[in-house]
PDB file of C-alpha atoms in Angstrom:
ATOM      1  CA  GLN A 710      11.994-105.501 -66.599  1.00 85.00           C
ATOM      2  CA  PRO A 711       9.814-108.639 -66.669  1.00 90.00           C
ATOM      3  CA  ILE A 712      11.497-111.618 -68.341  1.00 90.00           C
ATOM      4  CA  PRO A 713       9.359-114.718 -69.111  1.00 92.00           C
ATOM      5  CA  ILE A 714      11.471-117.876 -68.755  1.00 93.00           C
ATOM      6  CA  ALA A 715      10.477-121.509 -69.233  1.00 91.00           C
ATOM      7  CA  VAL A 716      11.956-124.369 -67.245  1.00 91.00           C
ATOM      8  CA  SER A 717      14.025-126.579 -69.549  1.00 89.00           C
ATOM      9  CA  PRO A 718      13.437-130.353 -69.836  1.00 81.00           C
ATOM     10  CA  GLU A 719      16.519-130.767 -67.618  1.00 86.00           C
ATOM     11  CA  GLY A 720      14.885-128.696 -64.889  1.00 88.00           C
ATOM     12  CA  SER A 721      16.888-125.492 -65.303  1.00 93.00           C
ATOM     13  CA  LEU A 722      16.206-121.800 -65.893  1.00 94.00           C
ATOM     14  CA  ILE A 723      18.456-119.988 -68.363  1.00 94.00           C
ATOM     15  CA  ILE A 724      18.499-116.388 -67.090  1.00 94.00           C
ATOM     16  CA  PRO A 725      19.945-113.681 -69.369  1.00 92.00           C
ATOM     17  CA  SER A 726      23.192-112.148 -68.008  1.00 90.00           C
ATOM     18  CA  VAL A 727      23.073-114.593 -65.080  1.00 93.00           C
ATOM     19  CA  GLY A 728      23.341-118.082 -66.539  1.00 94.00           C
ATOM     20  CA  GLU A 729      21.809-121.457 -65.780  1.00 95.00           C
ATOM     21  CA  VAL A 730      20.086-122.111 -62.448  1.00 96.00           C
ATOM     22  CA  SER A 731      18.991-125.690 -61.723  1.00 95.00           C
ATOM     23  CA  ILE A 732      15.657-125.907 -59.901  1.00 93.00           C
ATOM     24  CA  SER A 733      14.861-129.571 -60.520  1.00 87.00           C
ATOM     25  CA  GLY A 734      13.145-131.215 -57.559  1.00 83.00           C
ATOM     26  CA  LEU A 735      12.692-127.958 -55.637  1.00 88.00           C
ATOM     27  CA  THR A 736       9.477-126.544 -54.241  1.00 86.00           C
ATOM     28  CA  LEU A 737       8.335-123.187 -55.616  1.00 89.00           C
ATOM     29  CA  ALA A 738       9.560-121.428 -52.464  1.00 93.00           C
ATOM     30  CA  GLU A 739      12.972-123.092 -52.716  1.00 95.00           C
ATOM     31  CA  ALA A 740      13.235-122.250 -56.425  1.00 94.00           C
ATOM     32  CA  LYS A 741      12.390-118.597 -55.735  1.00 94.00           C
ATOM     33  CA  GLU A 742      15.090-118.328 -53.090  1.00 95.00           C
ATOM     34  CA  LYS A 743      17.723-119.982 -55.287  1.00 95.00           C
ATOM     35  CA  VAL A 744      16.926-117.866 -58.370  1.00 95.00           C
ATOM     36  CA  ILE A 745      16.802-114.567 -56.481  1.00 94.00           C
ATOM     37  CA  THR A 746      20.140-115.351 -54.821  1.00 94.00           C
ATOM     38  CA  ALA A 747      21.726-116.110 -58.207  1.00 95.00           C
ATOM     39  CA  VAL A 748      20.375-112.942 -59.858  1.00 94.00           C
ATOM     40  CA  LYS A 749      21.455-110.673 -56.981  1.00 93.00           C
ATOM     41  CA  LYS A 750      25.038-111.878 -57.371  1.00 92.00           C
ATOM     42  CA  ARG A 751      24.964-110.241 -60.810  1.00 91.00           C
ATOM     43  CA  PHE A 752      22.664-107.309 -60.027  1.00 91.00           C
ATOM     44  CA  ILE A 753      23.515-106.514 -56.411  1.00 90.00           C
ATOM     45  CA  SER A 754      21.157-103.572 -55.818  1.00 89.00           C
ATOM     46  CA  ALA A 755      18.225-104.837 -57.891  1.00 87.00           C
ATOM     47  CA  VAL A 756      14.852-105.798 -56.444  1.00 91.00           C
ATOM     48  CA  VAL A 757      14.228-109.305 -57.762  1.00 91.00           C
ATOM     49  CA  THR A 758      11.003-111.335 -57.739  1.00 91.00           C
ATOM     50  CA  LEU A 759      10.025-114.652 -59.288  1.00 91.00           C
ATOM     51  CA  THR A 760       6.422-115.575 -60.098  1.00 92.00           C
ATOM     52  CA  LEU A 761       5.020-118.810 -61.528  1.00 91.00           C
ATOM     53  CA  ILE A 762       2.893-117.949 -64.578  1.00 90.00           C
ATOM     54  CA  SER A 763       1.643-121.467 -65.378  1.00 88.00           C
ATOM     55  CA  PRO A 764       2.599-124.932 -64.110  1.00 86.00           C
ATOM     56  CA  ARG A 765       4.280-127.384 -66.469  1.00 83.00           C
ATOM     57  CA  ARG A 766       2.034-130.129 -67.806  1.00 87.00           C
ATOM     58  CA  PHE A 767       2.987-133.799 -67.981  1.00 89.00           C
ATOM     59  CA  LEU A 768       1.415-137.207 -68.553  1.00 91.00           C
ATOM     60  CA  VAL A 769       0.194-139.618 -65.878  1.00 93.00           C
ATOM     61  CA  THR A 770      -0.351-143.298 -66.683  1.00 94.00           C
ATOM     62  CA  VAL A 771      -3.540-145.086 -65.571  1.00 92.00           C
ATOM     63  CA  THR A 772      -3.788-148.882 -65.503  1.00 89.00           C
ATOM     64  CA  GLY A 773      -6.783-151.089 -64.783  1.00 85.00           C
ATOM     65  CA  VAL A 774      -9.965-149.054 -65.242  1.00 80.00           C
ATOM     66  CA  GLY A 775      -9.741-146.297 -67.874  1.00 79.00           C
ATOM     67  CA  GLN A 776      -6.228-147.309 -68.830  1.00 84.00           C
ATOM     68  CA  GLY A 777      -4.200-144.827 -70.838  1.00 86.00           C
ATOM     69  CA  THR A 778      -2.172-141.642 -70.386  1.00 90.00           C
ATOM     70  CA  TYR A 779      -3.748-138.384 -69.256  1.00 90.00           C
ATOM     71  CA  PRO A 780      -2.349-134.819 -69.259  1.00 91.00           C
ATOM     72  CA  THR A 781      -2.089-133.213 -65.842  1.00 92.00           C
ATOM     73  CA  SER A 782       0.029-130.816 -63.791  1.00 88.00           C
ATOM     74  CA  ALA A 783       1.546-130.560 -60.323  1.00 83.00           C
ATOM     75  CA  ILE A 784      -1.431-128.560 -59.012  1.00 87.00           C
ATOM     76  CA  MET A 785      -3.851-131.424 -59.699  1.00 92.00           C
ATOM     77  CA  ARG A 786      -4.676-134.205 -57.235  1.00 94.00           C
ATOM     78  CA  ALA A 787      -5.230-137.879 -57.997  1.00 94.00           C
ATOM     79  CA  SER A 788      -8.990-137.348 -57.611  1.00 94.00           C
ATOM     80  CA  THR A 789      -9.008-135.055 -60.669  1.00 92.00           C
ATOM     81  CA  ILE A 790      -7.914-137.821 -63.034  1.00 91.00           C
ATOM     82  CA  ILE A 791     -10.135-140.415 -61.328  1.00 90.00           C
ATOM     83  CA  ALA A 792     -13.198-138.158 -61.556  1.00 89.00           C
ATOM     84  CA  PHE A 793     -12.561-137.592 -65.263  1.00 88.00           C
ATOM     85  CA  ILE A 794     -12.204-141.315 -65.984  1.00 85.00           C
ATOM     86  CA  PHE A 795     -15.453-142.246 -64.229  1.00 82.00           C
ATOM     87  CA  SER A 796     -17.376-139.414 -65.891  1.00 82.00           C
ATOM     88  CA  ASP A 797     -16.123-140.253 -69.387  1.00 80.00           C
ATOM     89  CA  SER A 798     -17.581-143.369 -70.987  1.00 77.00           C
ATOM     90  CA  VAL A 799     -14.799-143.538 -73.592  1.00 77.00           C
ATOM     91  CA  SER A 800     -12.122-143.681 -70.873  1.00 76.00           C
ATOM     92  CA  LEU A 801     -13.986-146.514 -69.158  1.00 76.00           C
ATOM     93  CA  MET A 802     -14.444-148.460 -72.378  1.00 76.00           C
ATOM     94  CA  LYS A 803     -10.670-148.373 -73.043  1.00 72.00           C
ATOM     95  CA  SER A 804     -10.375-151.113 -70.425  1.00 70.00           C
ATOM     96  CA  GLY A 805     -13.563-152.919 -71.375  1.00 73.00           C
ATOM     97  CA  THR A 806     -15.583-151.298 -68.581  1.00 73.00           C
ATOM     98  CA  MET A 807     -19.206-150.330 -69.108  1.00 73.00           C
ATOM     99  CA  PRO A 808     -20.592-147.113 -67.568  1.00 68.00           C
ATOM    100  CA  PHE A 809     -23.119-149.059 -65.425  1.00 71.00           C
ATOM    101  CA  GLU A 810     -20.171-150.763 -63.682  1.00 72.00           C
ATOM    102  CA  ARG A 811     -19.007-147.517 -61.999  1.00 69.00           C
ATOM    103  CA  PRO A 812     -20.237-148.567 -58.501  1.00 68.00           C
ATOM    104  CA  PHE A 813     -18.115-151.724 -58.600  1.00 76.00           C
ATOM    105  CA  PHE A 814     -14.720-150.083 -58.385  1.00 81.00           C
ATOM    106  CA  SER A 815     -12.597-149.305 -55.384  1.00 87.00           C
ATOM    107  CA  PHE A 816     -12.409-145.663 -54.338  1.00 89.00           C
ATOM    108  CA  ARG A 817     -10.596-146.494 -51.089  1.00 91.00           C
ATOM    109  CA  ASN A 818      -7.769-148.687 -52.352  1.00 91.00           C
ATOM    110  CA  ILE A 819      -6.439-146.901 -55.432  1.00 93.00           C
ATOM    111  CA  LYS A 820      -2.754-147.602 -55.978  1.00 95.00           C
ATOM    112  CA  LEU A 821      -0.341-144.768 -56.784  1.00 96.00           C
ATOM    113  CA  LYS A 822       3.242-145.611 -57.744  1.00 96.00           C
ATOM    114  CA  ARG A 823       5.779-142.798 -57.914  1.00 94.00           C
ATOM    115  CA  LYS A 824       8.666-142.564 -60.374  1.00 90.00           C
ATOM    116  CA  ASN A 825      11.112-143.174 -57.493  1.00 89.00           C
ATOM    117  CA  GLY A 826       9.397-146.486 -56.662  1.00 92.00           C
ATOM    118  CA  GLU A 827       7.383-145.140 -53.701  1.00 94.00           C
ATOM    119  CA  ASN A 828       3.896-146.634 -53.336  1.00 95.00           C
ATOM    120  CA  GLN A 829       0.893-144.796 -51.876  1.00 94.00           C
ATOM    121  CA  ARG A 830      -2.759-145.668 -51.337  1.00 94.00           C
ATOM    122  CA  VAL A 831      -5.369-143.151 -52.499  1.00 96.00           C
ATOM    123  CA  ASP A 832      -8.534-143.259 -50.349  1.00 95.00           C
ATOM    124  CA  LEU A 833     -11.033-140.755 -51.728  1.00 93.00           C
ATOM    125  CA  TYR A 834     -13.783-141.518 -49.204  1.00 91.00           C
ATOM    126  CA  LYS A 835     -11.416-140.858 -46.311  1.00 92.00           C
ATOM    127  CA  TYR A 836      -9.940-137.771 -47.980  1.00 94.00           C
ATOM    128  CA  PHE A 837     -13.316-136.079 -48.443  1.00 92.00           C
ATOM    129  CA  ALA A 838     -14.298-137.041 -44.890  1.00 90.00           C
ATOM    130  CA  THR A 839     -11.088-135.836 -43.205  1.00 91.00           C
ATOM    131  CA  GLN A 840      -9.436-133.501 -45.774  1.00 92.00           C
ATOM    132  CA  ASP A 841      -6.143-135.245 -44.981  1.00 93.00           C
ATOM    133  CA  GLU A 842      -3.989-134.708 -48.078  1.00 92.00           C
ATOM    134  CA  LYS A 843      -2.087-137.967 -47.701  1.00 93.00           C
ATOM    135  CA  TYR A 844      -5.205-139.796 -48.941  1.00 95.00           C
ATOM    136  CA  ASN A 845      -5.399-137.685 -52.139  1.00 96.00           C
ATOM    137  CA  PRO A 846      -1.890-136.458 -53.009  1.00 95.00           C
ATOM    138  CA  PHE A 847      -0.849-134.014 -55.699  1.00 93.00           C
ATOM    139  CA  LEU A 848       0.382-135.702 -58.864  1.00 93.00           C
ATOM    140  CA  ARG A 849       3.998-135.858 -60.037  1.00 89.00           C
ATOM    141  CA  GLU A 850       5.596-136.659 -63.360  1.00 87.00           C
ATOM    142  CA  GLY A 851       6.023-140.398 -63.820  1.00 90.00           C
ATOM    143  CA  ASP A 852       3.079-141.373 -61.568  1.00 94.00           C
ATOM    144  CA  VAL A 853       1.175-144.585 -62.338  1.00 96.00           C
ATOM    145  CA  ILE A 854      -2.389-144.870 -60.987  1.00 95.00           C
ATOM    146  CA  THR A 855      -4.045-148.295 -60.771  1.00 94.00           C
ATOM    147  CA  LEU A 856      -7.857-148.442 -60.488  1.00 89.00           C
ATOM    148  CA  GLN A 857      -9.293-151.826 -59.592  1.00 85.00           C
ATOM    149  CA  LYS A 858     -12.609-153.570 -59.133  1.00 80.00           C
ATOM    150  CA  TYR A 859     -13.908-154.381 -55.664  1.00 77.00           C
ATOM    151  CA  ASP A 860     -16.075-157.256 -54.473  1.00 68.00           C
ATOM    152  CA  PHE A 861     -18.490-155.908 -51.851  1.00 64.00           C
ATOM    153  CA  GLU A 862     -19.422-159.470 -50.863  1.00 68.00           C
ATOM    154  CA  GLY A 863     -15.945-159.795 -49.384  1.00 70.00           C
ATOM    155  CA  ARG A 864     -14.524-157.145 -47.035  1.00 83.00           C
ATOM    156  CA  PHE A 865     -16.835-154.287 -46.114  1.00 88.00           C
ATOM    157  CA  ILE A 866     -18.101-152.049 -43.311  1.00 91.00           C
ATOM    158  CA  GLY A 867     -21.803-151.222 -43.031  1.00 92.00           C
ATOM    159  CA  VAL A 868     -22.800-148.204 -40.928  1.00 95.00           C
ATOM    160  CA  GLN A 869     -26.470-147.605 -40.090  1.00 94.00           C
ATOM    161  CA  GLY A 870     -28.635-145.819 -37.544  1.00 94.00           C
ATOM    162  CA  ALA A 871     -28.444-142.200 -36.340  1.00 95.00           C
ATOM    163  CA  VAL A 872     -25.727-141.153 -38.786  1.00 94.00           C
ATOM    164  CA  GLN A 873     -25.463-138.496 -41.488  1.00 94.00           C
ATOM    165  CA  PHE A 874     -24.920-140.746 -44.522  1.00 93.00           C
ATOM    166  CA  PRO A 875     -25.540-144.458 -43.804  1.00 94.00           C
ATOM    167  CA  GLY A 876     -24.018-146.904 -46.243  1.00 90.00           C
ATOM    168  CA  VAL A 877     -21.687-149.795 -47.017  1.00 90.00           C
ATOM    169  CA  PHE A 878     -17.994-149.091 -47.554  1.00 90.00           C
ATOM    170  CA  GLU A 879     -14.972-151.089 -48.627  1.00 89.00           C
ATOM    171  CA  TYR A 880     -12.962-152.338 -45.637  1.00 91.00           C
ATOM    172  CA  ILE A 881      -9.257-151.431 -45.579  1.00 90.00           C
ATOM    173  CA  GLU A 882      -6.807-153.094 -43.194  1.00 89.00           C
ATOM    174  CA  GLY A 883      -6.421-150.839 -40.158  1.00 91.00           C
ATOM    175  CA  ASP A 884      -9.936-149.343 -40.248  1.00 93.00           C
ATOM    176  CA  ASP A 885     -11.389-148.691 -36.793  1.00 94.00           C
ATOM    177  CA  LEU A 886     -14.569-147.251 -35.291  1.00 93.00           C
ATOM    178  CA  GLU A 887     -13.301-143.703 -35.806  1.00 93.00           C
ATOM    179  CA  THR A 888     -12.790-144.466 -39.518  1.00 93.00           C
ATOM    180  CA  ALA A 889     -16.357-145.778 -39.780  1.00 93.00           C
ATOM    181  CA  ILE A 890     -17.736-142.586 -38.211  1.00 93.00           C
ATOM    182  CA  GLN A 891     -15.621-140.450 -40.550  1.00 93.00           C
ATOM    183  CA  LEU A 892     -16.911-142.293 -43.624  1.00 92.00           C
ATOM    184  CA  ILE A 893     -20.534-141.498 -42.777  1.00 92.00           C
ATOM    185  CA  ARG A 894     -19.643-137.842 -41.965  1.00 91.00           C
ATOM    186  CA  GLY A 895     -20.470-138.184 -38.301  1.00 92.00           C
ATOM    187  CA  VAL A 896     -23.607-138.892 -36.310  1.00 93.00           C
ATOM    188  CA  THR A 897     -26.881-137.020 -35.865  1.00 94.00           C
ATOM    189  CA  SER A 898     -27.942-135.072 -32.790  1.00 93.00           C
ATOM    190  CA  VAL A 899     -30.031-137.991 -31.481  1.00 94.00           C
ATOM    191  CA  ALA A 900     -27.219-140.572 -31.606  1.00 93.00           C
ATOM    192  CA  ASN A 901     -26.380-142.385 -28.363  1.00 93.00           C
ATOM    193  CA  MET A 902     -22.575-142.334 -28.382  1.00 92.00           C
ATOM    194  CA  ASP A 903     -22.448-144.323 -25.124  1.00 93.00           C
ATOM    195  CA  SER A 904     -24.097-147.370 -26.708  1.00 92.00           C
ATOM    196  CA  ILE A 905     -22.780-147.951 -30.227  1.00 95.00           C
ATOM    197  CA  MET A 906     -23.651-151.469 -31.308  1.00 95.00           C
ATOM    198  CA  ILE A 907     -21.105-153.447 -33.331  1.00 95.00           C
ATOM    199  CA  SER A 908     -22.239-156.596 -35.136  1.00 94.00           C
ATOM    200  CA  ARG A 909     -19.698-159.074 -36.453  1.00 91.00           C
ATOM    201  CA  MET A 910     -19.865-162.573 -37.896  1.00 88.00           C
ATOM    202  CA  ASN A 911     -18.360-165.163 -35.533  1.00 88.00           C
ATOM    203  CA  ARG A 912     -15.303-167.198 -36.536  1.00 86.00           C
ATOM    204  CA  GLY A 913     -17.436-170.101 -37.668  1.00 86.00           C
ATOM    205  CA  ALA A 914     -19.547-167.800 -39.859  1.00 83.00           C
ATOM    206  CA  THR A 915     -22.688-169.278 -38.306  1.00 90.00           C
ATOM    207  CA  LYS A 916     -24.194-166.246 -36.561  1.00 92.00           C
ATOM    208  CA  MET A 917     -23.762-162.537 -35.862  1.00 91.00           C
ATOM    209  CA  GLU A 918     -22.303-161.468 -32.497  1.00 94.00           C
ATOM    210  CA  ASN A 919     -23.336-158.089 -31.066  1.00 94.00           C
ATOM    211  CA  TRP A 920     -21.727-155.931 -28.382  1.00 93.00           C
ATOM    212  CA  TYR A 921     -21.830-152.282 -27.322  1.00 95.00           C
ATOM    213  CA  VAL A 922     -19.065-149.696 -26.968  1.00 94.00           C
ATOM    214  CA  ASP A 923     -19.011-146.238 -25.372  1.00 92.00           C
TER     215      ASP A 923
END
């Protein structure tokens, strides 16, 4: 007998003939185990399964660019909301941003504040280069995303030469040569990896200093 049940606002399932089972804060696997255990106490010989029909939707707050609240769910990543904001002129104009200003915003230093006070940095360039989920986490209820402008005349990395996608990227504290190579999706087949030239302005900002690394 299939029984559709919705999770209450308190994070519980009210199961007929079984009672209330709290699943707040649990993963889907943990919730399944807890519910099946509770049901089998009442129906000892029954075969019990639990399947998620549709994820609960909630609102995420965006500040800075495209400020407002946006509906989402726990199966959506931060990039989903960000992509919508930058593709929708109305969302941009909420914060006084014009569509032609899209290139002037940070995609590597997006701030994500969790309901529990935890702070994370969303780095979309690094996520799409490495597929590391920590740079583009799934959203949770109570999240606040802050999108901010970036001044490319300040801190940046420029990568040129025998690379897949040369370009200029926002510099983030802790970036290294490996990060630079990830951002341009790697090098071409003719690249000389034993003589990578790094150019950097000297401390007096009077000239560029060059050196090679292997």
